[in-house]
Amino acid sequence: MANDYNRYNKDKDRNQKKEELKDAAKDTAQDLKNKANEVQQEVKERAEDVREKVAERTSEAREQVQARVDDAKREAGARAEQGFEQNKGQVVSQISSVAHAFRRAGEQLREENQGELAGYAERIADQVERVSSYIEGKGLRGIASDLESLARQRPGLFVGGALVVGLVTARFLRSSSSSRS
């Protein structure tokens, strides 16, 4: 019986140690789980901090780029307007010369009894003078605004006019460069 009692005590001790080990394992597992949750929360918070800093820096960079773009646009606009104003007199003078040439052609046609053609030439001269006066009276911004309105209201006319102006300008530049050579 003493052996049975010893065996019983040993089994009891073993079971008690097993329970203690189970409890210790549960406690350790719970501690690890809690620690993992804490680490996960800390990682989330740091990730959020990093995301916020990246967003802030991206926003700052975007603002800086936009400010530089705005500055460049203002500077380009100011230079274009300055160049336009510097050359406006020359352009107006050349356009007036074209109007004067049409007037002379109209007078010559009238002298040659070509009244209908003379009338066309005079009307063209009047229109060219109106363009000259318009350019002389408007700044670059005013002309750009008027062209923008025309493009919105009558896009076909605008594109056709741009094509004609482009062709006339190319022809003028070609003749100017060949006469200088």
Short mmCIF file of C-alpha atoms in Angstrom, two decimals:
data_model
loop_
_atom_site.label_atom_id
_atom_site.label_comp_id
_atom_site.label_asym_id
_atom_site.label_seq_id
_atom_site.Cartn_x
_atom_site.Cartn_y
_atom_site.Cartn_z
CA MET A 1 0.00 0.00 0.00
CA ALA A 2 2.80 2.31 0.63
CA ASN A 3 3.75 1.81 -2.97
CA ASP A 4 0.26 2.70 -4.09
CA TYR A 5 0.31 5.77 -1.91
CA ASN A 6 3.68 6.82 -3.31
CA ARG A 7 2.44 6.20 -6.84
CA TYR A 8 -0.70 8.18 -6.10
CA ASN A 9 1.37 11.08 -4.74
CA LYS A 10 3.70 10.92 -7.73
CA ASP A 11 0.75 10.89 -10.13
CA LYS A 12 -0.82 13.74 -8.18
CA ASP A 13 2.45 15.69 -8.28
CA ARG A 14 2.79 14.99 -12.01
CA ASN A 15 -0.77 16.11 -12.68
CA GLN A 16 -0.24 19.19 -10.55
CA LYS A 17 2.98 20.00 -12.43
CA LYS A 18 1.17 19.41 -15.74
CA GLU A 19 -1.54 21.85 -14.65
CA GLU A 20 1.06 24.34 -13.52
CA LEU A 21 2.87 23.96 -16.87
CA LYS A 22 -0.43 24.34 -18.73
CA ASP A 23 -1.24 27.47 -16.72
CA ALA A 24 2.27 28.81 -17.29
CA ALA A 25 1.97 28.03 -21.02
CA LYS A 26 -1.43 29.78 -21.13
CA ASP A 27 -0.02 32.77 -19.27
CA THR A 28 3.00 32.88 -21.58
CA ALA A 29 0.77 32.56 -24.65
CA GLN A 30 -1.48 35.35 -23.35
CA ASP A 31 1.56 37.51 -22.57
CA LEU A 32 2.92 36.89 -26.08
CA LYS A 33 -0.48 37.65 -27.59
CA ASN A 34 -0.71 40.89 -25.59
CA LYS A 35 2.83 41.81 -26.57
CA ALA A 36 2.06 41.04 -30.23
CA ASN A 37 -1.03 43.26 -30.05
CA GLU A 38 1.03 46.05 -28.50
CA VAL A 39 3.69 45.69 -31.21
CA GLN A 40 1.00 45.60 -33.90
CA GLN A 41 -0.61 48.75 -32.49
CA GLU A 42 2.76 50.48 -32.30
CA VAL A 43 3.53 49.48 -35.91
CA LYS A 44 0.13 50.83 -37.00
CA GLU A 45 0.76 54.11 -35.18
CA ARG A 46 4.23 54.48 -36.67
CA ALA A 47 2.92 53.59 -40.13
CA GLU A 48 0.21 56.25 -39.71
CA ASP A 49 2.86 58.77 -38.60
CA VAL A 50 4.96 57.92 -41.66
CA ARG A 51 1.92 58.16 -43.94
CA GLU A 52 1.04 61.56 -42.48
CA LYS A 53 4.61 62.82 -42.88
CA VAL A 54 4.76 61.56 -46.47
CA ALA A 55 1.40 63.20 -47.22
CA GLU A 56 2.57 66.44 -45.62
CA ARG A 57 5.84 66.47 -47.54
CA THR A 58 4.07 65.56 -50.77
CA SER A 59 1.64 68.40 -50.21
CA GLU A 60 4.49 70.81 -49.50
CA ALA A 61 6.33 69.65 -52.64
CA ARG A 62 3.15 70.04 -54.71
CA GLU A 63 2.66 73.55 -53.36
CA GLN A 64 6.27 74.46 -54.13
CA VAL A 65 6.00 73.08 -57.67
CA GLN A 66 2.70 74.91 -58.20
CA ALA A 67 4.23 78.14 -56.92
CA ARG A 68 7.15 77.75 -59.34
CA VAL A 69 4.79 77.00 -62.21
CA ASP A 70 2.70 80.05 -61.34
CA ASP A 71 5.84 82.21 -61.16
CA ALA A 72 7.02 80.88 -64.53
CA LYS A 73 3.59 81.56 -66.07
CA ARG A 74 3.56 85.10 -64.71
CA GLU A 75 7.09 85.73 -65.92
CA ALA A 76 6.36 84.27 -69.37
CA GLY A 77 3.20 86.36 -69.61
CA ALA A 78 5.04 89.50 -68.56
CA ARG A 79 7.80 88.84 -71.10
CA ALA A 80 5.29 88.14 -73.85
CA GLU A 81 3.38 91.31 -73.04
CA GLN A 82 6.60 93.32 -72.88
CA GLY A 83 7.73 91.90 -76.23
CA PHE A 84 4.32 92.59 -77.72
CA GLU A 85 4.34 96.17 -76.50
CA GLN A 86 7.88 96.71 -77.78
CA ASN A 87 7.01 95.40 -81.25
CA LYS A 88 3.44 96.67 -81.44
CA GLY A 89 4.41 99.89 -83.17
CA GLN A 90 6.33 98.05 -85.86
CA VAL A 91 3.48 95.58 -86.42
CA VAL A 92 0.92 98.39 -86.60
CA SER A 93 3.13 100.26 -89.05
CA GLN A 94 3.48 97.22 -91.30
CA ILE A 95 -0.25 96.54 -91.20
CA SER A 96 -0.93 100.19 -92.02
CA SER A 97 1.45 99.86 -94.98
CA VAL A 98 -0.59 96.91 -96.23
CA ALA A 99 -3.78 98.97 -95.89
CA HIS A 100 -2.11 101.85 -97.74
CA ALA A 101 -1.06 99.47 -100.54
CA PHE A 102 -4.66 98.26 -100.91
CA ARG A 103 -5.85 101.89 -101.02
CA ARG A 104 -3.37 102.72 -103.77
CA ALA A 105 -4.39 99.60 -105.66
CA GLY A 106 -8.03 100.69 -105.32
CA GLU A 107 -7.21 104.16 -106.63
CA GLN A 108 -5.34 102.71 -109.60
CA LEU A 109 -8.20 100.34 -110.35
CA ARG A 110 -10.66 103.24 -110.18
CA GLU A 111 -8.49 105.23 -112.62
CA GLU A 112 -8.61 102.22 -114.95
CA ASN A 113 -12.41 102.14 -114.70
CA GLN A 114 -12.42 98.97 -112.60
CA GLY A 115 -14.88 100.35 -110.05
CA GLU A 116 -16.03 97.00 -108.68
CA LEU A 117 -12.48 95.75 -108.05
CA ALA A 118 -11.56 99.17 -106.67
CA GLY A 119 -14.44 98.85 -104.18
CA TYR A 120 -13.14 95.45 -103.03
CA ALA A 121 -9.64 96.84 -102.60
CA GLU A 122 -10.96 99.79 -100.58
CA ARG A 123 -13.05 97.50 -98.34
CA ILE A 124 -10.02 95.32 -97.75
CA ALA A 125 -8.00 98.45 -96.92
CA ASP A 126 -10.71 99.52 -94.45
CA GLN A 127 -10.67 96.10 -92.75
CA VAL A 128 -6.87 96.06 -92.58
CA GLU A 129 -6.92 99.57 -91.03
CA ARG A 130 -9.46 98.36 -88.48
CA VAL A 131 -7.13 95.49 -87.57
CA SER A 132 -4.27 97.98 -87.25
CA SER A 133 -6.32 100.25 -84.97
CA TYR A 134 -7.51 97.27 -82.95
CA ILE A 135 -3.96 96.05 -82.33
CA GLU A 136 -2.79 99.56 -81.52
CA GLY A 137 -5.58 100.06 -78.98
CA LYS A 138 -5.39 96.67 -77.25
CA GLY A 139 -2.76 95.05 -75.12
CA LEU A 140 -1.74 91.43 -75.46
CA ARG A 141 -4.16 90.35 -72.73
CA GLY A 142 -7.06 92.13 -74.41
CA ILE A 143 -6.31 90.51 -77.74
CA ALA A 144 -5.89 87.09 -76.10
CA SER A 145 -9.20 87.53 -74.28
CA ASP A 146 -10.99 88.52 -77.49
CA LEU A 147 -9.48 85.56 -79.36
CA GLU A 148 -10.54 83.21 -76.58
CA SER A 149 -14.10 84.54 -76.79
CA LEU A 150 -14.10 84.16 -80.57
CA ALA A 151 -12.79 80.59 -80.30
CA ARG A 152 -15.61 79.70 -77.91
CA GLN A 153 -18.36 81.42 -79.87
CA ARG A 154 -17.27 80.53 -83.41
CA PRO A 155 -14.67 77.74 -83.39
CA GLY A 156 -14.81 77.16 -87.16
CA LEU A 157 -14.12 80.81 -87.90
CA PHE A 158 -11.34 80.85 -85.33
CA VAL A 159 -9.58 77.80 -86.79
CA GLY A 160 -9.97 79.13 -90.33
CA GLY A 161 -8.65 82.52 -89.29
CA ALA A 162 -5.72 80.94 -87.48
CA LEU A 163 -4.90 78.96 -90.61
CA VAL A 164 -4.99 82.07 -92.79
CA VAL A 165 -2.89 84.06 -90.31
CA GLY A 166 -0.39 81.20 -90.15
CA LEU A 167 -0.10 81.02 -93.93
CA VAL A 168 0.24 84.79 -94.30
CA THR A 169 2.82 84.93 -91.51
CA ALA A 170 4.84 82.07 -93.03
CA ARG A 171 4.74 83.74 -96.42
CA PHE A 172 5.75 87.09 -94.90
CA LEU A 173 8.63 85.52 -92.97
CA ARG A 174 9.80 83.62 -96.04
CA SER A 175 9.77 86.78 -98.15
CA SER A 176 11.48 88.75 -95.37
CA SER A 177 14.29 86.23 -95.05
CA SER A 178 14.84 86.00 -98.83
CA SER A 179 14.94 89.80 -99.18
CA ARG A 180 17.60 90.05 -96.45
CA SER A 181 19.83 87.49 -98.16
#
